[in-house]
Amino acid sequence: MTIGKRARILPALLAASLLCGMAPGDMSVAAFLMRADSISRLGPLALATPQGNQLKGEVVAAGKRYKAGIDAARRAGRKTTSCPPESGTLTPDQWLAHLRTYPVAVRKTVSINTAFDALMKKRYPCPN
């Protein structure tokens, strides 16, 4: 293997090792938007790419974690942070629009899990 080939492969390997170390949902809003923007030119085919699948996995994992927390709070008789229906839909455009409401300065500090929770509180507030 030549030095040029190693120089091209090394960044990909480092990025893969960093991504593998993160739990789904831990990605920052900034990283998510950067990756989403990089594949957005593909239109609907973006979700069929490996990066699109990874981004979808981040949102699905955040949704499952959120639902598990809501279900656990309900079973324990605790008040929930939001009152979502049992099932619902969230389009990619709605999700990306929500992520873009975060100021650029804080996007690196907000995780996908936190952003998902905030969106559910906004979309499905509990009646008083």
Coordinates of C-alpha atoms in Angstrom, one line a residue:
M1 CA 0.0 0.0 0.0
T2 CA 1.4 3.4 -0.9
I3 CA 1.6 6.4 1.4
G4 CA -1.0 8.2 -0.7
K5 CA -3.5 5.4 -0.3
R6 CA -2.9 5.2 3.5
A7 CA -3.4 9.0 3.7
R8 CA -6.8 8.6 2.1
I9 CA -7.9 5.6 4.2
L10 CA -6.7 6.9 7.5
P11 CA -9.2 9.7 8.0
A12 CA -12.1 7.3 7.1
L13 CA -10.9 4.7 9.6
L14 CA -10.5 7.4 12.3
A15 CA -14.0 8.7 11.6
A16 CA -15.5 5.2 11.7
S17 CA -13.8 4.5 15.0
L18 CA -15.2 7.7 16.5
L19 CA -18.7 7.0 15.2
C20 CA -18.7 3.5 16.5
G21 CA -17.8 4.8 20.0
M22 CA -21.0 6.9 20.1
A23 CA -24.2 5.5 21.3
P24 CA -27.1 6.2 18.9
G25 CA -28.7 9.5 19.8
D26 CA -25.5 11.0 21.2
M27 CA -24.6 12.7 17.9
S28 CA -24.7 16.5 18.1
V29 CA -27.3 18.5 16.2
A30 CA -24.3 20.2 14.4
A31 CA -22.9 16.9 13.3
F32 CA -26.3 15.6 12.2
L33 CA -27.1 18.7 10.1
M34 CA -23.6 18.7 8.6
R35 CA -24.1 15.1 7.5
A36 CA -27.7 15.6 6.4
D37 CA -26.7 18.6 4.3
S38 CA -23.9 16.6 2.7
I39 CA -26.3 14.0 1.3
S40 CA -29.3 16.3 0.7
R41 CA -28.4 16.8 -2.9
L42 CA -29.4 13.2 -3.5
G43 CA -33.0 14.0 -2.6
P44 CA -35.1 11.0 -1.6
L45 CA -32.2 8.7 -2.4
A46 CA -30.3 10.1 0.5
L47 CA -31.9 7.7 2.9
A48 CA -30.6 4.8 0.9
T49 CA -27.0 5.8 1.5
P50 CA -25.0 4.4 4.4
Q51 CA -24.8 7.9 5.9
G52 CA -28.5 8.3 5.4
N53 CA -29.1 5.0 7.2
Q54 CA -26.9 6.1 10.0
L55 CA -28.8 9.4 10.4
K56 CA -32.1 7.6 10.3
G57 CA -30.8 5.2 13.0
E58 CA -29.9 8.2 15.2
V59 CA -33.5 9.5 15.0
V60 CA -35.1 6.0 15.4
A61 CA -32.9 5.3 18.5
A62 CA -33.8 8.7 20.0
G63 CA -37.5 7.9 19.4
K64 CA -37.2 4.5 21.0
R65 CA -35.3 5.9 24.0
Y66 CA -37.9 8.6 24.4
K67 CA -40.9 6.2 24.2
A68 CA -39.3 3.9 26.7
G69 CA -38.9 6.8 29.1
I70 CA -42.5 8.0 28.6
D71 CA -43.8 4.4 29.1
A72 CA -41.7 3.9 32.2
A73 CA -43.0 7.2 33.7
R74 CA -46.6 6.3 33.0
R75 CA -46.2 2.8 34.5
A76 CA -44.7 4.4 37.6
G77 CA -47.6 6.9 37.8
R78 CA -45.2 9.9 37.3
K79 CA -46.1 12.9 35.2
T80 CA -44.6 12.8 31.7
T81 CA -42.7 15.6 30.0
S82 CA -45.1 15.4 27.1
C83 CA -48.2 13.6 26.0
P84 CA -47.7 12.0 22.6
P85 CA -50.1 9.7 20.9
E86 CA -49.2 6.0 20.8
S87 CA -48.0 6.4 17.3
G88 CA -47.3 9.3 15.0
T89 CA -45.2 10.4 12.1
L90 CA -42.3 12.7 11.8
T91 CA -41.1 13.6 8.3
P92 CA -37.5 14.3 7.6
D93 CA -38.4 17.9 6.7
Q94 CA -40.1 18.4 10.0
W95 CA -37.1 16.9 11.9
L96 CA -34.6 19.0 10.0
A97 CA -36.7 22.1 10.5
H98 CA -36.7 21.5 14.2
L99 CA -32.9 21.0 14.3
R100 CA -32.4 24.2 12.4
T101 CA -34.2 26.2 15.1
Y102 CA -31.2 25.6 17.4
P103 CA -28.8 28.6 17.3
V104 CA -25.6 27.7 15.5
A105 CA -23.6 28.5 18.6
V106 CA -25.3 25.7 20.7
R107 CA -25.8 23.0 18.0
K108 CA -22.5 21.3 19.0
T109 CA -23.7 20.9 22.6
V110 CA -27.2 19.6 21.9
S111 CA -27.6 15.8 21.3
I112 CA -30.1 14.2 19.0
N113 CA -31.7 12.7 22.1
T114 CA -32.1 16.1 23.7
A115 CA -33.5 17.6 20.4
F116 CA -36.0 14.7 20.1
D117 CA -37.2 15.3 23.6
A118 CA -37.6 19.0 23.0
L119 CA -39.6 18.4 19.8
M120 CA -42.0 16.0 21.5
K121 CA -42.6 18.6 24.3
K122 CA -43.3 21.2 21.7
R123 CA -45.5 19.0 19.5
Y124 CA -47.4 17.1 22.2
P125 CA -47.7 19.3 25.4
C126 CA -49.7 17.7 28.2
P127 CA -53.0 19.4 29.0
N128 CA -53.0 21.3 32.3

